Amino acid sequence: MVLQRVFLTNDRQIDSKKEFVLYWVQTGLRIKDNYSLKFAIETANKLNKPLLVVFVLKVFPNGNLRQYLFLKQGLLEFKENLKMLGISFVVKKVENFKEVIRLFNRACLVVTDFGYLRRQRFWRQYFSSKIETTFVEVENNSVFNVKIIFPKKAEFAFQLRKKIFERLAFLEKDFSLPEVRIKERLFFQACDEVKKIFDGLQFKEDVTPAFFIGGEAEAGRRLNLFIEKKLPYYRRYRSDPSKNFQSDLSPYLHFGFISPVTIVRKILKSHSVKDENVFSFLNELLVWRELARNFVYFEPNYDNWQNLPPWAIKTLDRHQSDRRSHDYSLEALEKAKTHDPYWNACQKEMVITGKMHNYMRMYWAKKVIEWTKDWRQAYQWLVYLNDKYELDGRDPNGYAGIAWSFGQFDHPWAERPIFGLVRYMSASGLERKFNIGAYLSKINSLEKAHKESPPERGS
Ligand SMILES: Cc1cc2nc3c(=O)[nH]c(=O)nc-3n(C[C@H](O)[C@H](O)[C@H](O)COP(=O)(O)OP(=O)(O)OC[C@H]3O[C@@H](n4cnc5c(N)ncnc54)[C@H](O)[C@@H]3O)c2cc1C
C-alpha cells in the first residue's frame, strides 16, 4: 500500500511554458522528510524548469515576537539549506494577496503543504480558485492524511488507534530528495534582507522570546537526545511535571522544523513498537496528534464551546450557577495571581518558557473552568491564553486539548459541583502523584533567572 500524500485541488492545466515550479512553503520548513519539496523538485525536473520556494509572510491576528523569532531562526536555516541544493528561496511580506496571485500565475504549477486549520484551508481554497495554474497540496506534517485514515469526525481515540498502528508497516522506509536539474537563481534575497523583514514587524502584544531555538538542526538534536536519554523512561515519567521526560518536540512539529515521519522512522529503526515506552510515545505522537487533525478538519467549531458533545454542554449548563470558590478575571489568570501555587507555577512556566508541561496543561485548563463564572467564557480564555503564550499554540493539538478538558473525546464521570459529569482534577491529585514541591522549585528558579537576565529579543 502506498500512502497518498499528493492532492490536486483545482482543475487547471499545467502550463509548461511558464517560468518555474513554485513551492509555497508554510509548515514544511525543513529538508528532511519534506514531501512537498520532493514533489516540487520532481515536477520541476520533469518540466525542465527551475524551482522557486516562497514563504508568504503575513502577521496573523495577535501574532507575537515569541512566535516570529522562532520562525525567523528556522527560516534562515531553511534558506541556507535550500541554497546548498541550488534552490531559490524568498520570504515575501505581503499586505494584499493580489501580488501573491500574480506571482503564483507565473508558475507552471504551485505546490503547498496540506492545511488543517480554518485559516490555512481558507487561503488554499482562495488561491486554488483564483490562480490560473495547477494547485497541489501535499500531506507533509502528518504521518497519515486525515482524509485517508478516518474520513469523518472521530469521537474517541480508539477509533483511530488500530487503523494507525496497522498502517505503520506502510510508512515510507526512507526519504531522499532528487537533485535539482535546473539550478537557476531566480530571485536573490540575502539573509540580512530576511532579517530586516522580520525586524520590521510590529506586534501588539509583547511576549518575550521562548526558551527554544528554532530550526531543523535543533529539532534533530532534541530528537536524538530524547531517543537516547528519555524514551527508555517515557511511560513512567512523561506525566511527572517535576521531571522532564517529554521530547519537547511540539514547537518544532508545529512550525514544521521536523516531520512526525522522521520521528517515527528514527525510533522504529532501533526500537520495537511492542516496547511499552515506544508504544506510549507513539500513542501520543500518532494517535492523539492525528486525532487532533481529524478534529479540526471535520469540526468547524474546533476552537469554541459549540464543538462539545451534547452531554457535556447539558451537564455544564446544569451546574452553571453552582457556587465557585473563586471567580478570577482574565487579567488575574494571565498574571498568575490565583490562590493556587501549582496553577500559578504552570501559568508562569508557559509565560516564561513558551511551553507548559503536558500534565499541567490538563490541570491548568480544568482549574480555569472551576474558577470562571461562565464556562463558555472559560473556554474562550483558555484558547486565548494557549494561543498567545505556547510556542506550539495555534495548533490542532491545542484546540483538541482544550476541547478534551471540557469533555470532548471523553466519557461522563461521576457527578460533582461545577463540572457536572465532566472529568475533574484536584491539587491533592498532583500532591499524591508527584513531587509537586520539586516542580514549584523548578519554576521559582526559572522565574528568578528570567528576571535577572531576560532573554534577548533580536537574535
Ligand atoms: C489544555 C491543553 C492544551 C494543549 N495545547 C497544546 C498546544 O497548543 N500545542 C500542542 O502541540 N499540544 C498541546 N497540548 C497537547 C500536549 O500537552 C502537548 O502536545 C505536549 O505536552 C507537547 O510536549 P512534547 O512535545 O514534549 O510532548 P511528548 O510527550 O514528547 O509527545 C510527542 C508529541 O506527541 C504529540 N502529543 C503529545 N500529547 C498530545 C496530546 N495530548 N494531544 C495531541 N498530541 C499530543 C505532540 O505532537 C508532541 O509533540 C495541549 C493539551 C491540553 C490538555
mmCIF file of N, CA and C in Angstrom, residues 389-438:
data_model
loop_
_atom_site.group_PDB
_atom_site.id
_atom_site.type_symbol
_atom_site.label_atom_id
_atom_site.label_comp_id
_atom_site.label_asym_id
_atom_site.label_seq_id
_atom_site.Cartn_x
_atom_site.Cartn_y
_atom_site.Cartn_z
ATOM 1 N N TYR A 389 0.629 32.283 24.406
ATOM 2 C CA TYR A 389 1.911 32.017 25.078
ATOM 3 C C TYR A 389 2.592 30.724 24.683
ATOM 4 N N GLU A 390 1.855 29.701 24.301
ATOM 5 C CA GLU A 390 2.518 28.436 23.978
ATOM 6 C C GLU A 390 3.188 28.573 22.620
ATOM 7 N N LEU A 391 4.443 28.183 22.552
ATOM 8 C CA LEU A 391 5.135 28.223 21.266
ATOM 9 C C LEU A 391 4.517 27.215 20.293
ATOM 10 N N ASP A 392 3.917 26.172 20.857
ATOM 11 C CA ASP A 392 3.215 25.205 19.998
ATOM 12 C C ASP A 392 1.724 25.536 19.883
ATOM 13 N N GLY A 393 1.325 26.737 20.303
ATOM 14 C CA GLY A 393 -0.087 27.147 20.233
ATOM 15 C C GLY A 393 -0.547 27.331 18.784
ATOM 16 N N ARG A 394 -1.837 27.631 18.616
ATOM 17 C CA ARG A 394 -2.469 27.749 17.282
ATOM 18 C C ARG A 394 -2.320 26.455 16.501
ATOM 19 N N ASP A 395 -2.319 25.374 17.216
ATOM 20 C CA ASP A 395 -2.105 24.065 16.598
ATOM 21 C C ASP A 395 -3.346 23.213 16.838
ATOM 22 N N PRO A 396 -3.664 22.284 15.914
ATOM 23 C CA PRO A 396 -4.794 21.387 16.173
ATOM 24 C C PRO A 396 -4.726 20.738 17.561
ATOM 25 N N ASN A 397 -3.508 20.405 18.024
ATOM 26 C CA ASN A 397 -3.376 19.770 19.347
ATOM 27 C C ASN A 397 -3.911 20.650 20.472
ATOM 28 N N GLY A 398 -3.690 21.964 20.343
ATOM 29 C CA GLY A 398 -4.140 22.880 21.387
ATOM 30 C C GLY A 398 -5.662 22.935 21.429
ATOM 31 N N TYR A 399 -6.286 23.023 20.240
ATOM 32 C CA TYR A 399 -7.751 23.099 20.201
ATOM 33 C C TYR A 399 -8.363 21.793 20.699
ATOM 34 N N ALA A 400 -7.718 20.670 20.347
ATOM 35 C CA ALA A 400 -8.235 19.375 20.809
ATOM 36 C C ALA A 400 -8.016 19.220 22.312
ATOM 37 N N GLY A 401 -6.876 19.696 22.810
ATOM 38 C CA GLY A 401 -6.561 19.574 24.242
ATOM 39 C C GLY A 401 -7.547 20.369 25.089
ATOM 40 N N ILE A 402 -7.892 21.562 24.624
ATOM 41 C CA ILE A 402 -8.851 22.387 25.367
ATOM 42 C C ILE A 402 -10.240 21.745 25.301
ATOM 43 N N ALA A 403 -10.603 21.269 24.126
ATOM 44 C CA ALA A 403 -11.913 20.609 23.993
ATOM 45 C C ALA A 403 -11.979 19.387 24.917
ATOM 46 N N TRP A 404 -10.879 18.638 25.000
ATOM 47 C CA TRP A 404 -10.837 17.457 25.883
ATOM 48 C C TRP A 404 -11.125 17.869 27.337
ATOM 49 N N SER A 405 -10.597 19.004 27.741
ATOM 50 C CA SER A 405 -10.768 19.452 29.132
ATOM 51 C C SER A 405 -12.247 19.693 29.457
ATOM 52 N N PHE A 406 -13.055 19.937 28.429
ATOM 53 C CA PHE A 406 -14.494 20.180 28.625
ATOM 54 C C PHE A 406 -15.336 18.934 28.275
ATOM 55 N N GLY A 407 -14.682 17.784 28.074
ATOM 56 C CA GLY A 407 -15.447 16.545 27.867
ATOM 57 C C GLY A 407 -15.357 15.930 26.486
ATOM 58 N N GLN A 408 -14.777 16.670 25.519
ATOM 59 C CA GLN A 408 -14.632 16.118 24.159
ATOM 60 C C GLN A 408 -13.725 14.879 24.208
ATOM 61 N N PHE A 409 -13.997 13.874 23.447
ATOM 62 C CA PHE A 409 -13.226 12.608 23.381
ATOM 63 C C PHE A 409 -13.244 11.828 24.698
ATOM 64 N N ASP A 410 -14.008 12.274 25.674
ATOM 65 C CA ASP A 410 -14.020 11.627 26.990
ATOM 66 C C ASP A 410 -15.422 11.078 27.240
ATOM 67 N N HIS A 411 -15.594 10.365 28.348
ATOM 68 C CA HIS A 411 -16.925 9.853 28.691
ATOM 69 C C HIS A 411 -17.383 10.532 29.982
ATOM 70 N N PRO A 412 -18.671 10.463 30.306
ATOM 71 C CA PRO A 412 -19.136 11.099 31.546
ATOM 72 C C PRO A 412 -18.538 10.417 32.781
ATOM 73 N N TRP A 413 -18.236 11.221 33.780
ATOM 74 C CA TRP A 413 -17.692 10.721 35.051
ATOM 75 C C TRP A 413 -18.742 10.922 36.146
ATOM 76 N N ALA A 414 -18.365 10.636 37.395
ATOM 77 C CA ALA A 414 -19.323 10.824 38.496
ATOM 78 C C ALA A 414 -19.652 12.312 38.645
ATOM 79 N N GLU A 415 -20.924 12.578 38.957
ATOM 80 C CA GLU A 415 -21.373 13.988 39.003
ATOM 81 C C GLU A 415 -20.782 14.719 40.213
ATOM 82 N N ARG A 416 -20.399 15.968 39.976
ATOM 83 C CA ARG A 416 -19.892 16.808 41.080
ATOM 84 C C ARG A 416 -20.163 18.276 40.751
ATOM 85 N N PRO A 417 -20.018 19.156 41.750
ATOM 86 C CA PRO A 417 -20.334 20.564 41.501
ATOM 87 C C PRO A 417 -19.499 21.156 40.356
ATOM 88 N N ILE A 418 -20.034 22.164 39.753
ATOM 89 C CA ILE A 418 -19.443 22.954 38.654
ATOM 90 C C ILE A 418 -19.194 22.109 37.385
ATOM 91 N N PHE A 419 -18.480 21.000 37.512
ATOM 92 C CA PHE A 419 -18.130 20.166 36.354
ATOM 93 C C PHE A 419 -19.265 19.249 35.913
ATOM 94 N N GLY A 420 -20.199 18.987 36.787
ATOM 95 C CA GLY A 420 -21.235 18.007 36.449
ATOM 96 C C GLY A 420 -20.581 16.664 36.170
ATOM 97 N N LEU A 421 -20.793 16.156 34.944
ATOM 98 C CA LEU A 421 -20.253 14.834 34.588
ATOM 99 C C LEU A 421 -18.888 14.913 33.895
ATOM 100 N N VAL A 422 -18.378 16.128 33.753
ATOM 101 C CA VAL A 422 -17.071 16.294 33.093
ATOM 102 C C VAL A 422 -15.961 15.970 34.089
ATOM 103 N N ARG A 423 -14.934 15.305 33.617
ATOM 104 C CA ARG A 423 -13.816 14.873 34.470
ATOM 105 C C ARG A 423 -13.195 16.069 35.219
ATOM 106 N N TYR A 424 -12.868 15.818 36.465
ATOM 107 C CA TYR A 424 -12.345 16.876 37.337
ATOM 108 C C TYR A 424 -10.907 16.557 37.713
ATOM 109 N N MET A 425 -10.108 17.568 38.041
ATOM 110 C CA MET A 425 -8.752 17.303 38.556
ATOM 111 C C MET A 425 -8.508 18.159 39.789
ATOM 112 N N SER A 426 -7.751 17.598 40.743
ATOM 113 C CA SER A 426 -7.576 18.333 42.002
ATOM 114 C C SER A 426 -6.098 18.534 42.327
ATOM 115 N N ALA A 427 -5.861 19.529 43.182
ATOM 116 C CA ALA A 427 -4.493 19.799 43.647
ATOM 117 C C ALA A 427 -3.976 18.608 44.456
ATOM 118 N N SER A 428 -4.879 17.987 45.221
ATOM 119 C CA SER A 428 -4.410 16.852 46.032
ATOM 120 C C SER A 428 -3.968 15.684 45.136
ATOM 121 N N GLY A 429 -4.556 15.584 43.945
ATOM 122 C CA GLY A 429 -4.122 14.565 42.973
ATOM 123 C C GLY A 429 -2.666 14.811 42.563
ATOM 124 N N LEU A 430 -2.329 16.068 42.341
ATOM 125 C CA LEU A 430 -0.940 16.397 41.977
ATOM 126 C C LEU A 430 0.003 16.010 43.118
ATOM 127 N N GLU A 431 -0.449 16.323 44.349
ATOM 128 C CA GLU A 431 0.416 16.048 45.521
ATOM 129 C C GLU A 431 0.616 14.542 45.710
ATOM 130 N N ARG A 432 -0.447 13.791 45.433
ATOM 131 C CA ARG A 432 -0.358 12.344 45.612
ATOM 132 C C ARG A 432 0.552 11.695 44.563
ATOM 133 N N LYS A 433 0.468 12.212 43.351
ATOM 134 C CA LYS A 433 1.147 11.512 42.250
ATOM 135 C C LYS A 433 2.614 11.905 42.082
ATOM 136 N N PHE A 434 2.920 13.174 42.363
ATOM 137 C CA PHE A 434 4.273 13.667 42.015
ATOM 138 C C PHE A 434 4.903 14.400 43.187
ATOM 139 N N ASN A 435 6.182 14.693 43.015
ATOM 140 C CA ASN A 435 6.850 15.604 43.946
ATOM 141 C C ASN A 435 6.582 17.017 43.427
ATOM 142 N N ILE A 436 5.381 17.488 43.741
ATOM 143 C CA ILE A 436 4.952 18.751 43.137
ATOM 144 C C ILE A 436 5.753 19.936 43.708
ATOM 145 N N GLY A 437 6.301 19.724 44.905
ATOM 146 C CA GLY A 437 7.193 20.749 45.500
ATOM 147 C C GLY A 437 8.412 20.952 44.610
ATOM 148 N N ALA A 438 8.917 19.861 44.036
ATOM 149 C CA ALA A 438 10.101 19.968 43.156
ATOM 150 C C ALA A 438 9.740 20.770 41.899
#
